[in-house]
XYZ file of C-alpha atoms in Angstrom:
477
model
C 14.912 -16.182 -0.704
C 14.194 -17.055 -4.386
C 11.818 -14.856 -6.199
C 8.619 -16.521 -6.912
C 6.931 -13.831 -9.017
C 8.464 -13.558 -12.461
C 8.048 -10.594 -14.756
C 6.238 -12.864 -17.251
C 3.729 -14.216 -14.783
C 2.949 -10.685 -13.333
C 2.567 -9.129 -16.785
C 0.418 -12.070 -17.880
C -1.746 -11.701 -14.799
C -2.272 -7.971 -15.324
C -2.960 -8.297 -18.996
C -5.292 -11.246 -18.925
C -6.928 -11.003 -15.542
C -6.101 -7.933 -13.377
C -7.327 -5.361 -15.980
C -10.186 -7.478 -17.164
C -11.757 -6.989 -13.755
C -14.528 -9.265 -15.053
C -17.515 -9.223 -12.605
C -18.461 -12.674 -11.297
C -22.225 -13.022 -11.060
C -24.003 -15.459 -8.755
C -25.353 -17.876 -11.297
C -28.554 -19.881 -10.642
C -27.912 -23.591 -9.982
C -29.932 -24.768 -13.014
C -27.690 -22.694 -15.421
C -24.462 -24.488 -14.042
C -25.783 -27.919 -14.923
C -27.000 -31.011 -13.109
C -24.962 -32.134 -10.142
C -23.031 -28.874 -9.677
C -22.787 -27.704 -6.130
C -23.305 -23.950 -6.118
C -21.254 -21.709 -3.680
C -22.864 -20.616 -0.496
C -25.211 -17.666 -1.050
C -23.824 -15.953 1.960
C -20.258 -14.809 2.708
C -19.582 -14.497 6.393
C -17.014 -11.756 6.965
C -15.112 -10.971 10.107
C -13.766 -7.497 10.453
C -10.403 -6.913 12.160
C -10.528 -3.229 12.723
C -14.125 -1.974 13.245
C -13.366 1.726 13.735
C -11.791 4.258 11.554
C -11.257 2.974 7.956
C -12.753 -0.350 9.081
C -16.093 1.468 9.501
C -16.398 2.275 5.815
C -14.814 -0.906 4.633
C -17.335 -3.132 6.477
C -20.186 -0.983 5.386
C -18.946 -1.325 1.718
C -18.945 -5.095 1.814
C -22.356 -5.129 3.479
C -23.866 -3.415 0.379
C -23.936 -6.941 -1.111
C -27.131 -8.850 -0.179
C -24.852 -11.977 -0.068
C -22.691 -10.628 2.787
C -23.148 -11.019 6.461
C -20.727 -9.107 8.793
C -20.596 -11.835 11.327
C -17.859 -10.743 13.761
C -16.094 -7.522 14.726
C -12.767 -6.965 16.363
C -11.159 -3.772 17.525
C -8.790 -2.928 20.385
C -10.155 0.630 20.750
C -13.791 0.696 21.809
C -13.901 4.473 21.348
C -14.061 4.094 17.548
C -16.429 1.354 17.033
C -19.786 2.912 17.769
C -20.945 3.115 14.071
C -19.963 -0.518 13.295
C -21.803 -1.788 16.351
C -24.885 0.127 15.233
C -24.496 -1.123 11.684
C -24.051 -4.775 12.745
C -25.787 -5.264 16.061
C -25.805 -9.033 15.742
C -22.022 -9.273 15.253
C -20.115 -10.238 18.503
C -17.314 -7.888 19.346
C -13.744 -9.001 20.208
C -10.569 -7.228 21.231
C -7.992 -9.873 20.356
C -8.212 -11.074 16.664
C -6.490 -14.303 17.556
C -9.318 -15.210 19.931
C -11.995 -14.263 17.379
C -10.361 -16.437 14.682
C -9.791 -19.395 16.971
C -13.328 -19.409 18.460
C -15.108 -18.916 15.165
C -12.898 -20.409 12.622
C -15.630 -22.777 11.342
C -18.153 -19.868 10.819
C -15.958 -17.382 9.058
C -15.491 -17.312 5.282
C -13.474 -14.116 4.862
C -11.600 -11.448 6.861
C -11.202 -7.740 6.332
C -8.074 -6.191 7.858
C -8.366 -2.465 8.446
C -5.760 -1.817 11.229
C -2.552 0.254 11.511
C 0.151 -0.896 9.046
C 2.395 -2.648 11.536
C -0.381 -5.301 12.152
C -1.445 -6.023 8.537
C 0.846 -9.013 7.847
C 0.357 -11.013 11.012
C -3.449 -10.617 10.969
C -3.722 -11.399 7.276
C -1.389 -14.467 7.636
C -3.466 -15.796 10.693
C -6.585 -15.658 8.489
C -5.028 -17.244 5.438
C -3.531 -20.103 7.520
C -7.141 -20.919 8.427
C -8.045 -20.825 4.763
C -9.977 -17.518 4.917
C -10.178 -15.059 2.014
C -8.657 -11.798 2.968
C -9.136 -8.120 2.144
C -6.268 -5.953 3.450
C -6.055 -2.200 3.554
C -3.189 -0.552 1.880
C -0.250 -0.660 2.194
C -0.461 -4.375 2.118
C 2.278 -4.737 4.751
C 4.649 -2.525 6.902
C 7.771 -4.348 5.805
C 9.262 -5.528 2.423
C 9.738 -9.154 3.524
C 6.119 -9.327 4.819
C 4.809 -8.474 1.376
C 6.717 -11.378 -0.204
C 5.393 -13.744 2.587
C 1.802 -12.763 2.033
C 2.102 -13.128 -1.737
C 3.417 -16.711 -1.366
C 0.897 -17.466 1.385
C -2.155 -16.535 -0.838
C -1.080 -19.106 -3.335
C -0.219 -21.784 -0.783
C -3.573 -21.468 1.019
C -5.526 -20.850 -2.204
C -7.622 -17.904 -0.852
C -9.107 -14.959 -2.642
C -7.222 -11.702 -1.859
C -7.500 -7.985 -2.410
C -5.599 -4.966 -1.300
C -7.509 -1.912 -0.376
C -6.264 0.483 -3.191
C -9.752 1.171 -4.601
C -8.468 2.958 -7.730
C -7.208 -0.382 -9.003
C -10.771 -1.213 -9.892
C -11.541 2.302 -11.307
C -12.184 3.315 -14.812
C -9.347 5.879 -14.869
C -6.385 3.422 -14.736
C -8.056 1.379 -17.475
C -8.556 4.378 -19.724
C -4.873 5.267 -19.045
C -3.739 1.860 -20.270
C -5.947 2.181 -23.308
C -4.120 5.477 -24.122
C -0.841 3.819 -23.517
C -1.629 0.798 -25.712
C -2.779 2.993 -28.506
C 0.679 4.481 -28.601
C -0.453 8.058 -28.022
C 2.475 8.898 -25.719
C 4.978 6.498 -27.085
C 7.407 4.663 -24.817
C 7.348 6.009 -21.246
C 10.762 6.801 -19.843
C 9.982 9.083 -16.924
C 7.176 9.166 -14.351
C 6.526 11.934 -11.673
C 4.210 11.083 -8.703
C 3.316 13.416 -5.871
C 0.944 13.811 -2.887
C -0.097 16.518 -0.439
C 0.355 14.119 2.403
C 1.437 14.044 5.162
C -1.647 15.650 6.897
C -0.543 14.392 10.275
C 2.527 15.310 12.397
C 5.882 14.144 11.159
C 9.669 14.732 12.102
C 8.994 14.495 15.793
C 11.160 13.407 18.727
C 10.009 10.087 20.267
C 7.722 10.776 23.124
C 9.102 10.029 26.545
C 6.079 11.176 28.612
C 3.711 8.542 29.894
C 0.080 9.530 29.348
C -2.930 7.856 30.779
C -4.321 5.071 28.734
C -7.773 6.100 27.634
C -10.743 4.067 28.715
C -11.772 1.492 26.024
C -8.256 1.171 24.576
C -6.202 -2.015 25.066
C -2.755 -0.480 24.504
C -0.803 -3.758 24.649
C -3.050 -5.350 21.988
C -2.747 -2.171 19.825
C 1.050 -2.313 20.073
C 0.944 -5.842 18.812
C 4.185 -6.628 16.956
C 5.752 -3.285 17.866
C 8.175 -3.001 20.703
C 6.846 -2.284 24.191
C 6.592 1.335 25.145
C 4.399 3.689 27.291
C 1.238 5.073 25.933
C 1.367 8.635 24.593
C -1.376 10.748 23.024
C 0.989 11.501 20.171
C 0.266 8.124 18.567
C -3.526 7.906 18.571
C -6.059 7.934 17.083
C -4.599 8.936 13.572
C -1.083 10.125 13.987
C 0.461 6.641 14.085
C 0.998 7.038 10.417
C 3.936 9.389 10.927
C 5.728 7.001 13.413
C 7.869 4.373 11.611
C 7.272 1.606 14.131
C 3.578 1.630 13.295
C 2.920 3.475 9.974
C 4.586 3.800 6.578
C 4.511 7.560 6.241
C 3.210 9.502 3.228
C 4.564 6.966 0.752
C 2.851 4.108 2.423
C -0.401 5.945 2.798
C -0.826 7.316 -0.799
C 1.587 5.559 -3.215
C -0.701 2.512 -3.463
C -3.265 4.849 -4.875
C -1.073 7.310 -6.945
C 1.461 4.808 -8.277
C -0.950 2.043 -9.143
C -1.260 3.179 -12.796
C 2.549 3.223 -13.026
C 3.009 -0.288 -11.827
C -0.136 -1.701 -13.496
C 0.403 -0.261 -16.971
C 4.230 -0.062 -17.551
C 6.605 -3.100 -18.078
C 8.226 -3.082 -14.699
C 8.513 -5.315 -11.617
C 11.007 -4.287 -9.041
C 13.459 -1.319 -8.865
C 17.141 -2.011 -8.893
C 18.256 1.371 -7.494
C 16.744 3.889 -5.043
C 17.914 7.199 -3.677
C 16.267 9.901 -1.594
C 16.487 13.254 -0.099
C 14.468 14.636 2.883
C 13.540 17.944 4.414
C 15.816 18.616 7.267
C 14.564 19.240 10.864
C 16.130 22.428 12.223
C 17.950 22.491 15.587
C 20.374 25.443 15.472
C 22.446 27.432 13.052
C 24.229 25.019 10.660
C 22.809 22.173 12.691
C 19.934 19.788 11.809
C 18.580 16.898 13.810
C 17.184 13.483 12.784
C 14.278 11.650 14.420
C 14.760 7.978 13.484
C 11.278 6.937 14.737
C 9.401 9.597 12.744
C 9.166 10.104 9.027
C 10.345 13.401 7.509
C 7.963 16.262 6.784
C 8.791 16.069 3.056
C 10.798 13.736 0.901
C 11.770 12.927 -2.673
C 12.453 9.360 -3.720
C 14.013 8.269 -7.046
C 13.343 4.653 -8.190
C 15.089 3.134 -11.250
C 13.015 0.309 -12.757
C 14.612 -2.004 -15.444
C 11.926 -2.707 -18.076
C 10.887 -6.321 -17.986
C 11.207 -6.500 -21.828
C 14.901 -5.684 -21.438
C 14.736 -2.403 -23.293
C 16.206 0.264 -20.955
C 14.935 1.662 -17.743
C 12.005 3.759 -16.451
C 12.751 6.468 -14.018
C 10.117 7.079 -11.340
C 10.202 9.986 -8.802
C 7.956 10.168 -5.724
C 7.391 13.518 -3.870
C 5.483 14.182 -0.783
C 5.070 16.821 1.885
C 3.778 19.433 -0.643
C 6.681 18.956 -3.114
C 5.593 18.807 -6.807
C 7.400 18.348 -10.124
C 7.802 21.225 -12.497
C 4.569 22.046 -14.260
C 4.666 20.566 -17.799
C 5.117 23.150 -20.630
C 1.997 21.684 -22.240
C -0.211 22.544 -19.176
C -1.669 25.963 -18.872
C -0.999 28.143 -15.781
C -4.561 27.847 -14.615
C -5.107 24.217 -15.568
C -5.223 21.593 -12.752
C -1.971 19.738 -12.190
C -3.284 16.655 -10.466
C -5.861 17.185 -7.689
C -5.889 17.894 -3.937
C -4.615 14.481 -3.115
C -1.785 14.528 -5.708
C -1.162 13.165 -9.224
C 0.845 11.237 -11.604
C 2.457 12.266 -14.841
C 3.728 9.882 -17.587
C 6.403 11.330 -19.936
C 6.784 9.383 -23.129
C 8.636 9.693 -26.402
C 5.562 11.033 -28.155
C 3.600 12.840 -25.391
C 2.532 13.188 -21.798
C -0.426 11.689 -19.838
C -1.617 13.266 -16.537
C -3.979 11.802 -14.005
C -5.277 12.606 -10.500
C -5.023 10.414 -7.389
C -6.480 6.906 -7.995
C -5.586 7.274 -11.713
C -8.902 9.421 -11.956
C -9.508 11.921 -14.716
C -6.719 10.858 -17.074
C -5.923 13.404 -19.699
C -3.405 13.899 -22.554
C -1.367 17.037 -22.582
C -2.007 19.548 -23.903
C -5.646 19.284 -22.812
C -6.905 20.184 -26.363
C -5.822 16.734 -27.558
C -8.643 15.171 -25.418
C -11.181 16.871 -27.708
C -9.516 15.634 -30.830
C -8.635 12.019 -29.922
C -11.078 9.208 -29.107
C -9.686 5.878 -27.979
C -11.732 2.661 -28.174
C -12.675 1.018 -24.881
C -10.772 -2.323 -25.005
C -10.529 -3.195 -21.251
C -13.437 -4.450 -19.251
C -14.618 -2.148 -16.487
C -15.501 -3.180 -12.852
C -19.123 -2.088 -12.540
C -19.587 -3.452 -9.060
C -16.480 -1.671 -7.669
C -13.440 -2.765 -5.639
C -15.262 -4.095 -2.478
C -17.959 -6.091 -4.270
C -15.513 -7.454 -6.777
C -13.715 -9.122 -3.915
C -17.025 -10.233 -2.284
C -18.079 -11.909 -5.594
C -14.750 -13.546 -6.115
C -14.832 -15.021 -2.626
C -18.252 -16.442 -3.263
C -17.059 -17.866 -6.591
C -14.017 -19.467 -4.963
C -10.285 -19.330 -5.452
C -9.356 -19.520 -9.115
C -12.872 -18.929 -10.435
C -12.778 -15.131 -10.540
C -10.105 -12.451 -10.334
C -9.732 -9.307 -8.327
C -7.947 -6.087 -9.424
C -5.411 -6.068 -6.589
C -4.906 -9.738 -5.821
C -1.752 -10.364 -3.841
C -0.135 -11.675 -6.943
C -0.036 -8.039 -7.997
C -0.358 -6.180 -4.656
C 2.527 -7.996 -3.042
C 5.250 -7.171 -5.584
C 3.778 -3.707 -5.940
C 3.964 -3.107 -2.198
C 7.584 -4.412 -2.102
C 8.485 -2.009 -4.807
C 7.012 0.925 -2.912
C 8.548 0.075 0.452
C 12.015 0.109 -1.000
C 11.460 3.802 -1.019
C 10.784 3.717 2.735
C 13.923 1.663 3.250
C 15.878 4.464 1.776
C 14.148 7.062 3.978
C 14.690 5.070 7.081
C 18.410 4.548 6.327
C 18.822 8.173 5.343
C 20.777 9.159 8.497
C 22.528 5.859 9.064
C 26.251 5.985 9.727
C 28.396 4.877 6.779
C 31.363 2.945 8.198
C 33.436 3.784 5.206
C 33.207 7.466 5.899
C 33.483 7.633 9.688
C 36.648 9.724 9.782
C 35.850 12.257 7.066
C 33.825 14.708 9.164
C 30.214 15.630 8.788
C 30.568 17.332 5.429
C 32.638 14.445 4.139
C 29.951 11.864 4.849
C 30.093 10.767 8.468
C 26.532 9.958 7.955
C 24.937 8.230 5.028
C 22.610 11.111 4.713
C 20.952 9.843 1.654
C 23.831 10.718 -0.652
C 24.523 7.158 -1.811
C 22.329 5.475 -4.462
C 21.369 2.207 -2.997
C 21.664 -0.931 -5.223
C 18.747 -3.297 -4.703
C 18.882 -7.091 -5.167
C 15.134 -7.833 -5.445
C 15.379 -11.530 -5.702
C 17.102 -11.712 -2.292
C 15.514 -8.529 -0.896
C 18.821 -6.993 -0.071
C 20.785 -3.765 -0.486
C 24.127 -4.763 -1.825
C 26.227 -1.629 -1.253
C 25.081 -0.393 2.165
C 24.563 -3.148 4.697
C 23.217 -0.837 7.400
C 20.080 -0.356 5.301
C 19.147 -4.105 5.364
C 17.830 -4.013 8.821
C 14.742 -2.214 7.452
C 13.807 -5.073 5.173
C 12.193 -6.925 8.020
C 11.823 -5.722 11.666
C 11.839 -8.001 14.661
C 8.470 -8.684 16.173
C 7.848 -8.282 19.909
C 7.993 -11.546 21.842
C 4.772 -13.419 21.473
C 3.746 -12.019 18.161
């Protein structure tokens, strides 16, 4: 597949539009001129996923007086009580396909707040009907799905936004102002970390068949995933740790923590990835792998060629409680990120530290922040991430921009999921080393640096890893 997003187009988008975050205001008809047909004053939103994160997503959209939550859809009635109370006039569906088909003429936009493995098919179904879409992070479960949604957003000319709220925050904009002012020089190394996972990981795939809870349509919940018996280990929240459904700690948090990295620095796709993971213990000198469950902790190294052709930027991701070495410029009692994690830019002239979401950016040592003032050059997003998308939908495609449009969020998500590809392939057998014994490399075991061809979405030096670029959907999906 040819790459449609070029470094130049993406950097131009971020510089001119994504960071501007300019708020679109609903302008009175008389201001727009005689004969101009104003957009509808009301945006009719259908929510796919009305419980869990969907509850707060829909409530956030509804803060706009120009929004009506018109339809609700969820496969698990146990979690939808609050949304039903919030929007009593909105009919409730179980199958999003039925909801879209029956109401396609009365829906303007769709919010997708479901488990990761369903994001792509649900967003695509909405876009094919010409509906604007807001999709929770990560944008997709698979690398190939992210490329497909990026292209579909342009094809169907719909307004899009990924749900990484920090993309519209002041923190990432302030970080870019520090960077543009040259305060830390050219960044060559970045460290990112999170306290996640805060759900079970490194588990053997369940074989026990539990009773399906009342109110849950298990077959619809499985959706694109392969058929299996219901087990309490998957729901309501722990699906994040199972690779058939979730995307682990990286998928959950990197869209928040690594957004400043991808948004600010001159990078597009990594060309190399390697990883190491925490072993699961079985017996003395023996560990075991659980291919359907993510590891309890991992470290992922991504090499990004700079889009200006001047060298590379090394980015390291750590999860499961792993953290980088504390910078010498940071005091022993000074906060190194926050509870959720953090990001550290290391440049030729200095270092820049921020919390999750790019919040609370500060130069190191902290005393510099009292001595240096940087002019605000990048417009903020006063209405916030949710209403920015609402206002852009009302304005119409091409008339207002969002901070995490799929032009940006698609390549960003691809970039992150390459790390998960490495994790999933970690214990794959390397045919070239089959007869060398375990210690000689019978298994891939993460020791090889994977070479990534981004244009064709392909690992070029370890074919076994490529099955993780795009999974097979269950028949009928």
